[in-house]
Structures are given as structure tokens and as C-alpha cells.
């Protein structure tokens, strides 16, 4: 048997072993994903319809539009992306409050949205276990949605799903109160 024939046979054996390995991995991924879909993960954040804690402090004047609360950390890379996405979506029909446990990063002071530092209490009251985390509150101070955000695209999707009031709304003044509230 020549060297080329031996190499060809060994190549085919390696290809078959790889095919069996990939097939097994695909079956495992399928089993894990179908099992994850059947089990409901433990919920985080406040349930829809629950009163929003500290709503009067977060929105002193009753907002005419939904209020999007973003819970972020200064040293979180995804939080920085979510903050950039939020500042890109400042528009009538949405109002933002960006909350930090401690002091917000200096770059947040330059954004056209309200940034509040020293909000560790609200992180706990809103059950924002991981950052970035978003909670949408309606005009009456009730939670519409609460969910962790894994990416900039997740915030974009959330904002697209938040309904604007029928007939539009008056533009909201975007303010920035960087630092502690």
C-alpha cells in the first residue's frame, strides 16, 4: 500500500469521526434548547402592573409618555453600548432615566437624557439583578415591562415594542441631571 493510499484512508476515517462528533453535539444542543424552552426561568424585575417604586422621584411631573428606566454600571461594556443606543433614541413618545448604583461615568453627563447616580436602593426595589436592565413604566406609574438587556439590539427591540400613546404626544424636554439625585 502506498503512502497516498494510507493518507487517503486516514483522512476518510478522520472525516467520519468528525461527522459523528458534530452529530452528537447537534443532538446535545437540541436537547438543551428544547429543555430550556419548556422550563420557565425565574423571573427578575417587577411584574407588569406592579406600582413603580420611587416613581414620583423619578418623574416629578406626571409624564405624558412611557418612562424607560435603564439600570447600568459604569464599568460594564454592554451598559456603555445600551447607553449609546438610548441616547440615539431620544424622541417624542419616550422618556428615559438612566440609573447608576454609584456615580455615573463622566461621559454620561454629555448625553441628552436624564442620568441619576447614587440609586442603589432603586436597583434593589426594581429587582434589577444584572445590568444592563430595563423597566418600562406607564404614565400612571405602573410597570409595563421589566427585563435584562443583553445587547444594544435588545434595547432597540424593546423600544420598538413600547407603544406610543394614540395620536402622538408632545415632545418631552430631555434633561440631564448627572450626579446624585
Backbone as a chain_set.jsonl record, in Angstrom:
{"seq": "XXXXXXXXXXXXXXXXXXXXXXXXXXXXXXXXXXXXXXXXXXXXXXXXXXXXXXXXXXXXXXXXXXXXXXXXXXXXXXXXXXXXXXXXXXXXXXXXXXXXXXXXXXXXXXXXXXXXXXXXXXXXXXXXXXXXXXXXXXXXXXXXXXXXXXXXXXXXXXXXXXXXXXXXXXXXXXXXXXXXX", "coords": {"N": [[0.846, -1.158, 0.0], [0.56, 2.173, -0.833], [1.929, 5.356, 0.239], [0.18, 7.486, -0.321], [-2.308, 6.21, -0.517], [-2.627, 5.242, 2.084], [-2.729, 7.697, 3.47], [-5.071, 8.749, 2.382], [-7.019, 6.921, 3.303], [-6.766, 7.304, 6.095], [-7.566, 9.976, 6.208], [-10.284, 9.808, 5.465], [-11.249, 8.312, 7.607], [-10.821, 10.143, 9.691], [-12.567, 12.166, 8.879], [-15.047, 10.844, 9.123], [-15.083, 10.389, 11.917], [-15.17, 13.056, 12.815], [-17.657, 13.794, 11.766], [-19.398, 12.145, 13.271], [-18.904, 13.222, 15.809], [-19.773, 15.904, 15.515], [-22.455, 15.415, 14.946], [-23.314, 14.306, 17.397], [-22.919, 16.544, 19.069], [-24.741, 18.342, 17.963], [-27.143, 17.032, 18.571], [-27.047, 17.213, 21.377], [-27.141, 20.01, 21.783], [-29.649, 20.533, 20.709], [-31.264, 19.079, 22.507], [-30.729, 20.45, 24.901], [-31.651, 23.051, 24.259], [-34.387, 22.631, 23.715], [-35.197, 21.722, 26.185], [-34.719, 23.999, 27.745], [-36.611, 25.736, 26.756], [-38.972, 24.604, 27.613], [-38.889, 24.855, 30.38], [-39.668, 27.479, 32.534], [-37.768, 30.312, 33.167], [-36.657, 31.681, 36.301], [-38.3, 34.6, 37.204], [-37.212, 37.979, 36.89], [-37.012, 41.34, 38.041], [-39.761, 43.678, 38.387], [-43.186, 42.648, 38.337], [-45.413, 43.022, 35.534], [-47.811, 45.617, 35.816], [-47.399, 46.11, 38.481], [-46.913, 48.63, 41.007], [-44.619, 51.267, 40.359], [-41.732, 51.673, 42.171], [-40.677, 54.632, 43.855], [-41.571, 56.362, 41.883], [-42.577, 58.999, 41.829], [-40.309, 60.423, 42.483], [-38.633, 59.816, 40.364], [-40.016, 60.753, 38.146], [-40.969, 63.671, 38.501], [-42.963, 65.441, 37.479], [-46.019, 64.363, 36.179], [-45.495, 62.097, 33.653], [-46.21, 62.359, 30.149], [-45.767, 60.343, 28.496], [-44.53, 56.926, 28.106], [-42.105, 55.901, 30.538], [-38.79, 54.998, 30.417], [-36.687, 53.142, 32.282], [-33.327, 52.701, 32.781], [-31.041, 50.575, 34.133], [-27.768, 50.72, 34.898], [-24.203, 50.021, 34.934], [-21.073, 51.652, 35.453], [-18.67, 50.363, 34.645], [-19.316, 48.407, 32.827], [-19.253, 46.949, 29.726], [-21.351, 46.316, 27.91], [-23.323, 47.875, 29.004], [-22.43, 50.428, 28.349], [-22.807, 50.379, 25.588], [-25.605, 50.092, 25.505], [-26.354, 52.503, 26.697], [-25.467, 54.296, 24.743], [-27.19, 53.541, 22.665], [-29.646, 54.257, 23.796], [-29.351, 57.04, 23.967], [-29.337, 57.589, 21.289], [-31.97, 57.179, 20.675], [-33.585, 59.172, 21.686], [-36.567, 60.721, 21.612], [-39.814, 62.125, 20.854], [-42.447, 60.585, 22.625], [-41.139, 58.801, 24.188], [-39.484, 58.698, 27.314], [-36.495, 58.863, 29.138], [-34.726, 57.547, 31.989], [-31.667, 57.135, 33.305], [-30.096, 55.059, 35.494], [-27.623, 54.714, 37.985], [-25.839, 52.746, 40.356], [-23.829, 53.9, 41.923], [-21.696, 56.677, 41.377], [-22.247, 58.116, 38.161], [-20.593, 57.537, 34.968], [-18.297, 59.985, 33.634], [-18.742, 60.617, 30.935], [-21.465, 60.296, 30.63], [-22.686, 62.611, 31.448], [-22.741, 64.261, 29.291], [-24.776, 63.488, 27.638], [-28.054, 63.607, 26.046], [-30.051, 62.827, 27.894], [-31.707, 62.069, 31.01], [-29.643, 61.413, 33.692], [-29.01, 59.62, 36.585], [-27.222, 59.275, 39.522], [-26.142, 57.28, 42.378], [-28.214, 55.462, 43.062], [-28.643, 52.996, 44.349], [-30.563, 51.903, 46.047], [-32.888, 51.868, 44.455], [-32.136, 49.993, 42.544], [-32.376, 47.653, 44.004], [-35.09, 47.758, 44.782], [-36.384, 47.63, 42.326], [-35.638, 45.164, 41.566], [-33.438, 44.727, 39.897], [-31.293, 42.695, 39.019], [-29.131, 42.125, 37.352], [-26.996, 43.944, 35.156], [-26.92, 45.349, 31.9], [-30.244, 46.548, 32.631], [-33.692, 46.938, 32.012], [-36.66, 48.77, 32.694], [-39.934, 49.486, 31.909], [-42.232, 51.999, 32.466], [-45.591, 52.991, 32.767], [-47.675, 55.946, 32.186], [-49.202, 56.199, 34.45], [-47.67, 55.256, 36.475], [-47.254, 52.524, 36.667], [-45.698, 49.361, 36.189], [-44.854, 48.331, 32.987], [-43.153, 46.607, 31.571], [-40.3, 44.602, 32.408], [-37.027, 43.736, 32.088], [-33.871, 42.037, 31.603], [-31.196, 43.315, 29.614], [-29.317, 42.204, 26.966], [-27.857, 43.289, 24.98], [-27.228, 45.986, 22.695], [-29.011, 45.765, 20.608], [-31.117, 44.467, 21.88], [-32.206, 46.48, 23.499], [-33.023, 48.201, 21.474], [-35.019, 46.637, 20.262], [-36.812, 46.431, 22.416], [-37.578, 49.139, 22.715], [-38.827, 49.557, 20.284], [-41.066, 48.005, 20.659], [-42.466, 49.242, 22.647], [-45.425, 50.872, 23.101], [-46.503, 53.93, 21.704], [-48.527, 56.662, 22.849], [-51.842, 56.881, 21.449], [-52.328, 58.968, 18.63], [-50.019, 60.397, 18.926], [-47.677, 62.436, 20.804], [-46.776, 65.259, 22.799], [-43.535, 66.696, 22.419], [-41.008, 65.746, 24.701], [-39.062, 67.362, 27.17], [-35.699, 66.872, 27.105], [-33.552, 66.294, 29.626], [-30.623, 66.575, 31.642], [-29.389, 65.38, 34.559], [-26.865, 64.835, 35.683], [-24.952, 63.036, 38.083], [-25.71, 62.681, 41.596], [-29.072, 62.111, 42.659]], "CA": [[0.0, 0.0, 0.0], [1.414, 3.356, -0.957], [1.736, 6.423, 1.222], [-1.006, 8.25, -0.686], [-3.485, 5.412, -0.18], [-2.732, 5.267, 3.542], [-3.159, 9.042, 3.86], [-6.467, 8.888, 1.971], [-7.831, 6.129, 4.233], [-6.752, 8.002, 7.38], [-8.371, 11.194, 6.05], [-11.694, 9.415, 5.496], [-11.557, 7.908, 8.985], [-10.9, 11.384, 10.471], [-13.806, 12.849, 8.478], [-16.156, 10.111, 9.744], [-15.07, 10.68, 13.352], [-15.655, 14.426, 12.977], [-19.098, 13.791, 11.483], [-20.065, 11.582, 14.442], [-18.774, 14.185, 16.899], [-20.672, 17.03, 15.231], [-23.821, 14.9, 15.094], [-23.584, 14.216, 18.834], [-23.026, 17.895, 19.609], [-26.008, 18.91, 17.494], [-28.206, 16.426, 19.377], [-26.983, 17.772, 22.725], [-27.625, 21.39, 21.729], [-31.102, 20.457, 20.508], [-31.871, 18.628, 23.764], [-30.629, 21.539, 25.868], [-32.514, 24.179, 23.886], [-35.797, 22.282, 23.888], [-35.42, 21.659, 27.631], [-34.745, 25.362, 28.264], [-37.86, 26.353, 26.34], [-40.055, 24.035, 28.4], [-38.809, 25.369, 31.747], [-39.727, 28.933, 32.613], [-36.738, 30.794, 34.084], [-37.123, 32.505, 37.406], [-38.469, 35.955, 36.711], [-36.498, 39.066, 37.552], [-37.711, 42.599, 37.838], [-41.127, 43.76, 38.889], [-44.208, 42.096, 37.441], [-46.254, 44.035, 34.874], [-48.953, 46.055, 36.607], [-46.971, 46.487, 39.83], [-46.559, 50.045, 41.115], [-43.194, 51.556, 40.198], [-41.185, 52.324, 43.368], [-39.989, 55.914, 43.674], [-41.993, 56.959, 40.611], [-42.694, 60.451, 41.988], [-38.954, 60.971, 42.49], [-38.056, 59.632, 39.035], [-40.766, 61.582, 37.207], [-41.679, 64.607, 39.364], [-44.2, 65.831, 36.79], [-46.592, 63.155, 35.562], [-45.08, 62.064, 32.254], [-47.261, 62.143, 29.157], [-45.304, 59.215, 27.678], [-43.882, 55.904, 28.934], [-40.792, 56.196, 31.108], [-37.886, 53.852, 30.312], [-35.635, 53.185, 33.29], [-32.183, 51.856, 32.441], [-30.155, 50.334, 35.268], [-26.464, 50.474, 34.287], [-22.978, 50.109, 35.735], [-20.078, 52.377, 34.657], [-17.586, 49.529, 34.115], [-19.927, 47.335, 32.034], [-19.147, 47.265, 28.296], [-22.677, 46.274, 27.292], [-24.048, 49.046, 29.513], [-21.996, 51.568, 27.549], [-23.495, 50.261, 24.295], [-27.026, 50.354, 25.741], [-26.463, 53.939, 26.928], [-25.348, 54.939, 23.427], [-28.433, 53.262, 21.937], [-30.698, 55.082, 24.4], [-29.174, 58.443, 23.57], [-29.701, 57.666, 19.867], [-33.42, 57.033, 20.533], [-34.324, 60.243, 22.351], [-37.591, 61.187, 20.673], [-41.132, 62.238, 21.48], [-43.078, 59.284, 22.807], [-40.361, 58.056, 25.185], [-38.656, 59.48, 28.222], [-35.511, 57.974, 29.756], [-33.981, 57.811, 33.204], [-30.558, 56.189, 33.406], [-29.76, 54.982, 36.912], [-26.376, 54.059, 38.38], [-25.752, 52.486, 41.803], [-22.931, 54.913, 42.493], [-21.535, 57.815, 40.476], [-22.253, 57.778, 36.738], [-19.344, 57.904, 34.296], [-18.257, 61.386, 33.201], [-19.29, 60.761, 29.583], [-22.927, 60.299, 30.702], [-23.138, 63.986, 31.671], [-22.837, 64.945, 27.997], [-25.864, 62.907, 26.854], [-29.32, 64.353, 26.116], [-31.034, 62.107, 28.698], [-31.534, 62.257, 32.449], [-28.766, 60.418, 34.311], [-29.065, 59.749, 38.036], [-26.289, 58.439, 40.255], [-26.472, 57.001, 43.769], [-29.552, 54.872, 43.076], [-28.54, 51.584, 44.755], [-31.846, 51.495, 46.625], [-33.828, 51.551, 43.382], [-31.705, 48.729, 41.936], [-32.976, 46.583, 44.81], [-36.556, 47.842, 44.752], [-36.836, 47.211, 40.996], [-35.13, 43.807, 41.368], [-32.519, 44.761, 38.753], [-30.202, 41.85, 39.492], [-27.996, 42.183, 36.431], [-27.007, 45.117, 34.285], [-27.964, 46.363, 31.849], [-31.603, 46.105, 32.923], [-34.651, 47.977, 31.634], [-38.036, 48.703, 33.175], [-40.782, 50.478, 31.252], [-43.308, 52.394, 33.372], [-46.589, 53.792, 32.057], [-47.896, 57.292, 32.701], [-49.845, 56.112, 35.763], [-46.709, 54.752, 37.452], [-47.326, 51.059, 36.723], [-44.69, 48.689, 35.371], [-45.328, 47.665, 31.773], [-42.193, 45.533, 31.279], [-39.025, 44.632, 33.12], [-36.214, 42.65, 31.552], [-32.445, 42.298, 31.392], [-30.814, 43.589, 28.226], [-28.031, 41.586, 26.682], [-27.154, 43.959, 23.894], [-27.795, 47.209, 22.134], [-30.157, 45.337, 19.798], [-32.217, 44.14, 22.789], [-32.847, 47.748, 23.847], [-33.685, 48.68, 20.257], [-36.239, 45.836, 20.128], [-37.712, 46.835, 23.491], [-38.108, 50.462, 22.407], [-39.753, 49.414, 19.162], [-42.284, 47.353, 21.133], [-43.182, 50.117, 23.577], [-46.444, 51.611, 22.35], [-46.672, 55.36, 21.927], [-49.941, 56.969, 23.007], [-52.502, 57.141, 20.177], [-52.354, 60.366, 18.22], [-48.736, 61.046, 19.188], [-47.566, 63.159, 22.066], [-45.93, 66.443, 22.75], [-42.144, 66.364, 22.697], [-40.593, 65.903, 26.09], [-37.78, 68.043, 27.334], [-34.645, 65.949, 27.528], [-32.675, 66.994, 30.553], [-29.579, 65.753, 32.229], [-29.085, 65.745, 35.937], [-25.739, 63.962, 36.039], [-24.618, 63.054, 39.507], [-26.689, 62.086, 42.509], [-30.388, 62.759, 42.702]], "C": [[0.906, 1.241, 0.0], [1.063, 4.385, 0.124], [0.46, 7.204, 0.937], [-2.291, 7.499, -0.321], [-3.701, 5.404, 1.327], [-3.244, 6.62, 4.03], [-4.632, 9.263, 3.518], [-7.394, 8.134, 2.925], [-7.897, 6.813, 5.597], [-7.586, 9.292, 7.329], [-9.857, 10.871, 6.135], [-12.115, 8.994, 6.912], [-11.71, 9.155, 9.866], [-12.184, 12.142, 10.149], [-15.014, 12.168, 9.111], [-16.233, 10.38, 11.243], [-15.575, 12.102, 13.637], [-17.158, 14.504, 12.752], [-19.874, 13.236, 12.677], [-20.027, 12.551, 15.626], [-19.734, 15.354, 16.709], [-22.128, 16.595, 15.4], [-24.209, 14.803, 16.566], [-23.749, 15.578, 19.466], [-24.341, 18.552, 19.203], [-27.168, 18.34, 18.3], [-28.209, 16.99, 20.793], [-27.518, 19.203, 22.763], [-29.146, 21.398, 21.562], [-31.807, 20.047, 21.802], [-31.84, 19.741, 24.811], [-31.575, 22.679, 25.531], [-33.979, 23.834, 24.038], [-36.124, 22.137, 25.371], [-35.515, 23.041, 28.234], [-36.047, 26.055, 27.898], [-39.009, 25.86, 27.214], [-40.051, 24.554, 29.828], [-38.829, 26.887, 31.723], [-38.654, 29.401, 33.596], [-37.364, 31.636, 35.192], [-37.19, 33.953, 36.936], [-37.637, 36.93, 37.54], [-37.249, 40.348, 37.254], [-39.12, 42.537, 38.401], [-42.103, 43.217, 37.853], [-44.973, 43.238, 36.766], [-47.497, 44.338, 35.712], [-48.599, 46.471, 38.019], [-46.679, 47.984, 39.869], [-45.043, 50.231, 41.041], [-42.675, 52.279, 41.44], [-40.479, 53.639, 43.024], [-40.39, 56.649, 42.413], [-42.07, 58.481, 40.709], [-41.318, 61.12, 41.97], [-38.321, 60.89, 41.097], [-38.723, 60.516, 37.987], [-41.588, 62.58, 38.008], [-42.977, 65.13, 38.752], [-44.718, 64.578, 36.109], [-46.214, 63.126, 34.086], [-46.263, 61.793, 31.328], [-46.939, 60.933, 28.291], [-44.706, 58.153, 28.6], [-42.475, 56.326, 29.356], [-39.956, 54.924, 31.05], [-36.762, 54.056, 31.314], [-34.544, 52.217, 32.883], [-31.267, 51.781, 33.651], [-28.809, 49.893, 34.7], [-25.343, 50.552, 35.319], [-21.905, 50.785, 34.87], [-19.008, 51.491, 34.02], [-18.091, 48.357, 33.28], [-19.911, 47.747, 30.568], [-20.498, 47.284, 27.602], [-23.511, 47.458, 27.754], [-23.696, 50.292, 28.718], [-22.685, 51.555, 26.198], [-24.977, 50.582, 24.437], [-27.247, 51.849, 25.972], [-26.38, 54.709, 25.61], [-26.629, 54.733, 22.61], [-29.579, 54.113, 22.482], [-30.563, 56.534, 23.968], [-29.48, 58.644, 22.09], [-31.213, 57.633, 19.664], [-34.213, 58.067, 21.323], [-35.27, 60.824, 21.308], [-38.89, 61.39, 21.43], [-41.759, 60.848, 21.56], [-42.344, 58.404, 23.793], [-39.608, 59.041, 26.063], [-37.758, 58.498, 28.968], [-35.05, 58.498, 31.1], [-32.918, 56.722, 33.258], [-30.072, 56.231, 34.845], [-28.471, 54.195, 37.119], [-26.398, 53.863, 39.891], [-24.958, 53.593, 42.5], [-22.868, 56.091, 41.52], [-21.568, 57.363, 39.021], [-20.913, 58.142, 36.106], [-19.438, 59.34, 33.776], [-18.89, 61.583, 31.838], [-20.818, 60.813, 29.582], [-23.476, 61.708, 30.883], [-23.346, 64.733, 30.36], [-24.038, 64.48, 27.174], [-27.169, 63.676, 27.046], [-30.425, 63.61, 26.879], [-30.723, 62.316, 30.175], [-30.748, 61.095, 33.038], [-28.742, 60.673, 35.808], [-28.087, 58.776, 38.684], [-26.769, 58.212, 41.679], [-27.85, 56.374, 43.941], [-29.555, 53.393, 43.473], [-29.86, 51.067, 45.324], [-32.841, 51.097, 45.535], [-33.429, 50.283, 42.623], [-32.358, 47.565, 42.679], [-34.494, 46.595, 44.704], [-37.136, 47.418, 43.405], [-36.36, 45.8, 40.654], [-34.268, 43.714, 40.105], [-31.257, 44.009, 39.167], [-28.952, 41.949, 38.64], [-28.107, 43.439, 35.587], [-26.453, 44.722, 32.931], [-29.354, 45.755, 32.031], [-32.541, 47.252, 32.579], [-36.004, 47.701, 32.263], [-38.795, 49.832, 32.485], [-41.977, 50.72, 32.164], [-44.294, 53.259, 32.59], [-46.802, 55.13, 32.763], [-48.526, 57.293, 34.095], [-48.899, 55.577, 36.839], [-46.783, 53.253, 37.662], [-46.31, 50.461, 35.763], [-45.369, 48.027, 34.174], [-44.472, 46.445, 31.458], [-40.962, 45.723, 32.138], [-38.222, 43.451, 32.625], [-34.748, 43.037, 31.465], [-32.185, 42.511, 29.904], [-29.437, 42.997, 27.987], [-27.234, 42.301, 25.618], [-27.869, 45.255, 23.531], [-29.054, 46.887, 21.338], [-31.355, 45.005, 20.681], [-32.946, 45.408, 23.23], [-33.613, 48.287, 22.649], [-35.018, 47.954, 20.065], [-37.265, 46.253, 21.184], [-38.366, 48.174, 23.17], [-39.092, 50.417, 21.253], [-41.085, 48.824, 19.61], [-43.087, 48.212, 22.1], [-44.158, 50.962, 22.752], [-46.421, 53.078, 22.721], [-48.158, 55.624, 22.117], [-50.577, 57.255, 21.65], [-52.531, 58.633, 19.882], [-51.068, 61.106, 18.506], [-48.749, 61.746, 20.524], [-46.698, 64.373, 21.868], [-44.503, 66.042, 23.046], [-41.825, 66.611, 24.163], [-39.255, 66.608, 26.135], [-36.768, 67.03, 27.832], [-33.68, 66.731, 28.405], [-31.635, 66.033, 31.06], [-29.291, 66.27, 33.609], [-27.944, 64.875, 36.425], [-25.381, 64.119, 37.511], [-25.74, 62.46, 40.328], [-27.991, 62.878, 42.504], [-30.831, 62.94, 44.133]], "O": [[1.883, 1.32, 0.745], [0.047, 4.283, 0.811], [-0.269, 7.55, 1.866], [-3.256, 8.112, 0.137], [-4.831, 5.545, 1.795], [-4.102, 6.677, 4.911], [-5.358, 9.896, 4.284], [-8.44, 8.655, 3.313], [-8.971, 6.895, 6.193], [-8.237, 9.647, 8.311], [-10.609, 11.581, 6.802], [-13.225, 9.299, 7.347], [-12.621, 9.222, 10.692], [-12.819, 12.698, 11.045], [-15.919, 12.851, 9.59], [-17.321, 10.577, 11.784], [-16.321, 12.318, 14.592], [-17.856, 15.212, 13.478], [-20.901, 13.797, 13.057], [-21.008, 12.682, 16.357], [-20.43, 15.746, 17.645], [-22.939, 17.344, 15.944], [-25.319, 15.181, 16.939], [-24.624, 15.764, 20.312], [-24.975, 19.237, 20.006], [-28.08, 19.076, 18.677], [-29.28, 17.223, 21.355], [-28.264, 19.565, 23.674], [-29.841, 22.184, 22.204], [-32.841, 20.618, 22.149], [-32.82, 19.948, 25.527], [-32.233, 23.219, 26.42], [-34.757, 24.689, 24.461], [-37.256, 22.416, 25.767], [-36.31, 23.254, 29.15], [-36.537, 26.884, 28.664], [-39.924, 26.624, 27.522], [-41.116, 24.683, 30.432], [-38.081, 27.509, 30.968], [-38.626, 28.943, 34.738], [-38.44, 32.214, 35.037], [-36.243, 34.465, 36.339], [-37.399, 36.721, 38.729], [-38.035, 40.413, 36.309], [-39.598, 41.487, 38.831], [-41.87, 43.316, 36.648], [-45.158, 44.299, 37.362], [-48.144, 43.435, 36.243], [-49.402, 47.114, 38.695], [-46.242, 48.551, 38.868], [-44.284, 49.439, 41.599], [-43.128, 53.384, 41.739], [-39.772, 53.732, 42.02], [-39.629, 57.48, 41.917], [-41.673, 59.181, 39.777], [-41.178, 62.249, 41.499], [-37.568, 61.778, 40.697], [-38.07, 60.975, 37.05], [-42.788, 62.373, 38.187], [-43.985, 65.245, 39.449], [-43.945, 63.816, 35.528], [-46.576, 64.037, 33.341], [-47.199, 61.081, 31.691], [-47.745, 60.539, 27.448], [-44.403, 58.446, 29.757], [-41.763, 57.014, 28.624], [-40.364, 53.888, 31.573], [-35.988, 55.008, 31.218], [-34.811, 51.036, 32.662], [-30.777, 52.801, 34.135], [-28.707, 48.826, 34.095], [-25.516, 51.077, 36.419], [-21.834, 50.517, 33.671], [-18.487, 51.833, 32.959], [-17.347, 47.403, 33.053], [-20.486, 48.772, 30.202], [-20.766, 48.172, 26.792], [-24.315, 47.989, 26.988], [-24.563, 51.121, 28.442], [-23.106, 52.602, 25.707], [-25.547, 51.268, 23.588], [-28.233, 52.404, 25.488], [-27.131, 55.659, 25.391], [-27.093, 55.655, 21.94], [-30.39, 54.631, 21.713], [-31.557, 57.182, 23.639], [-29.843, 59.745, 21.677], [-31.697, 58.016, 18.599], [-35.394, 57.858, 21.6], [-34.848, 61.342, 20.274], [-39.049, 60.875, 22.537], [-41.604, 60.038, 20.646], [-42.864, 57.364, 24.199], [-39.154, 60.087, 25.599], [-38.207, 57.429, 29.382], [-34.987, 59.705, 31.334], [-33.234, 55.533, 33.256], [-29.687, 57.282, 35.356], [-28.26, 53.148, 36.507], [-26.913, 54.707, 40.624], [-25.373, 54.136, 43.524], [-23.875, 56.455, 40.913], [-20.982, 56.335, 38.68], [-20.176, 58.966, 36.649], [-20.53, 59.842, 33.512], [-19.517, 62.615, 31.598], [-21.411, 61.323, 28.632], [-24.618, 61.974, 30.51], [-24.057, 65.738, 30.328], [-24.291, 65.035, 26.105], [-27.372, 64.319, 28.076], [-31.603, 63.747, 26.548], [-29.609, 62.693, 30.538], [-31.138, 59.936, 32.901], [-28.489, 61.792, 36.254], [-28.132, 57.576, 38.411], [-27.698, 58.877, 42.137], [-28.576, 56.722, 44.873], [-30.382, 52.623, 42.984], [-30.224, 49.913, 45.098], [-33.555, 50.105, 45.676], [-34.296, 49.574, 42.112], [-32.834, 46.613, 42.062], [-35.112, 45.542, 44.552], [-38.253, 46.904, 43.344], [-36.647, 45.296, 39.568], [-34.359, 42.748, 39.347], [-30.278, 44.611, 39.61], [-27.837, 41.866, 39.155], [-29.207, 43.932, 35.339], [-25.599, 43.84, 32.842], [-29.609, 44.615, 31.643], [-32.217, 48.413, 32.829], [-36.44, 46.553, 32.357], [-38.355, 50.982, 32.479], [-42.652, 49.78, 32.586], [-43.89, 54.15, 31.843], [-46.194, 55.408, 33.796], [-48.4, 58.268, 34.835], [-49.294, 55.458, 37.999], [-46.412, 52.76, 38.727], [-46.086, 50.979, 34.669], [-46.327, 47.268, 34.324], [-44.992, 45.381, 31.12], [-40.621, 46.835, 32.541], [-38.662, 42.305, 32.719], [-34.413, 44.207, 31.277], [-32.875, 41.952, 29.052], [-28.5, 43.271, 28.737], [-26.074, 41.97, 25.373], [-28.963, 45.552, 24.011], [-30.036, 47.628, 21.381], [-32.496, 45.235, 20.278], [-34.174, 45.412, 23.324], [-34.733, 48.776, 22.795], [-36.027, 48.581, 19.743], [-38.447, 46.409, 20.879], [-39.576, 48.328, 23.335], [-40.078, 51.154, 21.242], [-42.122, 49.108, 19.01], [-44.262, 47.938, 22.345], [-43.759, 51.67, 21.828], [-46.332, 53.434, 23.897], [-48.979, 54.873, 21.59], [-49.917, 57.82, 20.777], [-52.735, 59.452, 20.778], [-51.016, 62.326, 18.349], [-49.715, 61.656, 21.281], [-45.973, 64.486, 20.88], [-44.274, 65.135, 23.846], [-42.313, 67.562, 24.774], [-38.425, 66.459, 25.239], [-36.969, 66.403, 28.872], [-33.073, 67.709, 27.968], [-31.766, 64.818, 30.918], [-28.988, 67.447, 33.804], [-28.051, 64.243, 37.476], [-25.496, 65.2, 38.089], [-26.628, 61.8, 39.787], [-28.017, 64.101, 42.369], [-31.915, 63.468, 44.381]]}, "num_chains": 1, "name": "protein.A"}
